[in-house]
Amino acid sequence: MYEFDYTRPSSVADAAKARGDDSSYLAGGMTLLPTLKQRLARPDKLVDLSGLAELKGISVAGGTLTIGAMTCHADVANSADVKKAIPALAVLASGIGDPQVRNRGTIGGSIANADPSADYPAAVVALNATIHTNKRQLAGEQFFKGLFETALEPGEIVVKVSFPIPKRAGYCKFPNPASRYAVVGVMVADTASGVRVGVTGAGPCAFRAKDMEAALAKNFSADAIANVAMPAKGLNTDLHATAEYRAHLVGVMAKRAIAAALG
Amino acid sequence: MNHVANPTGIGASVKRVEDLRFVRGKGRYTDDIRLHGETHAYIIRSPHAHAKIAKIDTSRAAAAAGVVMVITAADLAKLGGLPCGWLIHSKDGSPMKEPKHPVLAEGKVRHVGDSVAVVVAETLAAARDAAELIEVDYEPLPAVIDMSKAAAGPALHEASPNNQCFDWHIGDEAAVKDAFAKAAHVTKLELINNRLAPNAIEPRAYIADFIQATGETTLYTSNQNPHVIRLLAGAFVFQMPEHKLRVIAPDVGGGFGSKIYHYAEEAIVIWAAGQIGRPVRWTSDRSEAFISDAQGRDHKTVVELALDKDGKFIGLRADTLANVGAYLSTFASVVPTILHATLLAGNYTTPAIYCNVKAIFTNTVPVDAYRGAGRPEATYLLERVIDLAAIETKRDPAELRRINFIAPSQFPYQTPVALQYDTGNYGRTLDMALAAAKYKDFPTRRAEAKARGKLRGIGIANYIEACGIAPSAVAGALGGRAGGYESGAIRVNPTGSVTVMTGSHSHGQGHETTFAQIVSDKLGIPFDQVDVVHGDTARTPFGMGTYGSRSIAVGGSALIKAMDKIIAKGKQIAAHLLEVSDQDVVFENGAFTVAGTDRKKTIGEVAFQAYVPHNFPHDKLEPGLEEQAFYDPKNFTFPAGTYICEVEIDPDTGVTKVVDFTAADDFGRIINPMIVEGQVQGGLAQGIGQALLEHCIYGADGQLLTGSFMDYAMPRADDLPMFKISTTDTPTPCTHNPLGVKGCGEAGAIGSPVALINAVVNALSEFGVKHIDMPATPQAVWRAIQTAKSKT
């Protein structure tokens, strides 16, 4: 890596102030650190968010599960509150990367990075989450804008993510055999605002499968989407999966997610 | 041999002594070594697969902070190229094309990752910073990637206008033609053997230290055969007398073949240390390893099997394209030829075999031996075509194999492809495997899986391997530029402990344990009194190192030979001390005894007297108790066995899960069953990795698309089943070495890929799928199902 300055502020306000035009926030570092090691990024300063108490913790209140941005995946996976409120979210977190990644990577880092193959975006979209930043609140569905692109403005910090607790939800992913990122990951949630299907891994960023949602609204069962085809157009193609295979997998993972939701 | 039960002798599952340091993080690997005043080398590598170098400007880098020196090919004009250790002749009698493999690219780069220039600096960061200041003007050329189109591409090397290294063959082509003419059935199959990245857990690392006072250079290297490196670097690259070069391979974290070879970076640190008079170190990172460690396999083959009406194999023909990459690595030429085509008889009596191998230069990382080295490729094509023949002729795959086995009564058996097998009992391992795998009950398991929506398949494979290239005379006649012997020295210290010095090298195999067991067993000395020294040219006799599952068969036999000399000398000493004739002394249970009496001297007493020989008859008896031996084997050893794999495929996703795996191996006599089982497990994991997960994929422009663990899938524990391994049964000990051992390091990787693919094809049989190439990724399996469905 190249040389950089490092600072570890103790308040969100200080963190925002510390950031310059060419600096980066450091959350779990699961993407940023390998990028730095390969000299693919050259920030002049890393602003480490690990000292911000406001970004930590998991709480349940008023039908909402709230997770601080710097909460690591292992803490989400093992949280009794998460397991009780939204078990599908604990399942999702327990399948991210490997134990090392789960003990370093954070929910805030994951969604702010907006890797098209990350798991959390499926939940953010399907559960109709709200992203709380140091400046405003963003609806989950509007948060992801494209490949590694979010609605966050430069310098904006994700503080916490709140998930309205659904009636039931399930998550199923098809892991990349090498990286264990999601080739396709689907969360199906039966929520107060209707059935929502969030898909990650398949497209440039997480999206809702609205044809499936319509079918599931009438009949919340795997059979209901047996004939709902996911078009391959616009989906990702890489070494591991063509768009056509991904489209097929969206259907398979959605059915398995429904089965999981139905327990 | 000593037959008194010895809890640390031959046959005992002694815990690995080396693990005490490894599991506590106390191993001493090359990168752990720190020398005073050391500098750091960073290699500037080609971003292009094929390009001319118009100009290199190093002036800014040379002036940068912390830089000690900058090196380009122009500085290394006096150095030789990296040599190839095996000369293959084409079928027209011409020698293989052997273009120079320069330490740094000379005017042209030939693969992404080719070494172009070096910065040596006070810190690694300073070296990397300065490397970015080096300006290289490349003129890109079209890349030659696809072997079958290589002849039409631009030549990588002037010496080889059609990019062919050699066109070699073996066997009786006319006899094979006759066999096919009278065949009742011919099965033909085209297949690939996928290219693999070795990925030892410890990346390559080197440190060179030049001592001005003596003119000696010490090279610390993560390597499998330090004496061979000293020979290759000293005699060929540097023309340096070998007593001025000491090579130390300390703890080494896995090799799998990739650390046999002499690499450019070793030559770079040796040269630079000599120039600046300070130690120079280089450690590969994982990304560099993907584009600079020699890779494995990469064959493309058309194979045909001729059967008579009874299912007997009467002819086999294989036509193989073997990718050698951009340069000939140290053993690149022997792998697809001598180590591949000579194994095509397998375990069978096929009377006529012919194989043609064309080795092709491409703009990819050099290809060389990788665990199994040629033998997995041979086993794969043979056991795949047999399985397909069983389908086509509607025979049970186990029975078709059985009726073609070389019978135990036929040994020694001369194959039509050069090798003579000394011993074997293939029916026995087949029976063992079929019983352990509950083969007969498979239809019930398949039906049960079907009820769960899964496609269950079973696959059988036999394998044979040839370990310990031998004898040296034959190796030489076949083009080997070195022999296949090994050294061993035994020093019985004055107080009765033993230091064992071996020319072989342990980098995961556990030699420090097994070699000590052999010595404890034969000399009757407690196991914990035996130390095994390896990996240092200054402390061990010249030896060939460890690869090709040769260490116990060749290196272990050398120790037996040295210990025979120790015992003979010990008898003389004991006879002198006991005042009897040498002939009256017998050695047993660690003591020299006057036959028929209770008068004896323990080996410790004899050793002590050997070093304080106050009244020795020095004209007849020298002091000391230290002997050395070089053992040149009479033949290869031929481990063999049967592997049975069971898979379940999820038809919705194409995911293949290995649900059961049975291995029945005949490794001859076994020294440490626990270590052998570990070797088989590791081999199976690598073989399953090849069959299901691993694949080096190059783009048409020669960029490695699977250049990190994000895309190159290594097998993990949850990809593997619990293995059923039978290692303690020894159907047939080797007949020609004193231990009766055969070798076990590669078997798992040789027999497992084809057992797995046979199982996948079996699982997909309801769709009429006849073949699927490795790796059988979920997408490939899903697509095979879709394609089959669309045809019906």
mmCIF file of C-alpha atoms in Angstrom, chain A residues 1-3 39 42, chain B residues 42 61 64-65 67 119 123-134:
data_model
loop_
_atom_site.group_PDB
_atom_site.id
_atom_site.type_symbol
_atom_site.label_atom_id
_atom_site.label_comp_id
_atom_site.label_asym_id
_atom_site.label_seq_id
_atom_site.Cartn_x
_atom_site.Cartn_y
_atom_site.Cartn_z
ATOM 1 C CA MET A 1 0.000 0.000 0.000
ATOM 2 C CA TYR A 2 0.946 3.621 -0.318
ATOM 3 C CA GLU A 3 1.507 5.774 2.692
ATOM 4 C CA ARG A 39 -2.172 -0.224 -4.648
ATOM 5 C CA ARG A 42 -4.448 5.889 -2.939
ATOM 6 C CA TYR B 42 10.653 -6.155 -5.908
ATOM 7 C CA ALA B 61 13.844 4.607 -10.100
ATOM 8 C CA ALA B 64 14.599 7.308 -5.843
ATOM 9 C CA ALA B 65 14.834 7.337 -2.064
ATOM 10 C CA VAL B 67 16.942 2.403 -3.750
ATOM 11 C CA VAL B 119 14.395 -2.854 -7.748
ATOM 12 C CA THR B 123 12.515 -1.471 2.416
ATOM 13 C CA LEU B 124 9.907 -3.302 0.392
ATOM 14 C CA ALA B 125 7.774 -0.158 0.283
ATOM 15 C CA ALA B 126 10.681 1.846 -1.155
ATOM 16 C CA ALA B 127 11.262 -0.872 -3.752
ATOM 17 C CA ARG B 128 7.609 -0.834 -4.764
ATOM 18 C CA ASP B 129 7.519 2.956 -4.919
ATOM 19 C CA ALA B 130 10.589 3.022 -7.124
ATOM 20 C CA ALA B 131 9.234 0.254 -9.341
ATOM 21 C CA GLU B 132 6.433 2.586 -10.344
ATOM 22 C CA LEU B 133 9.030 4.998 -11.673
ATOM 23 C CA ILE B 134 10.408 2.474 -14.151
#
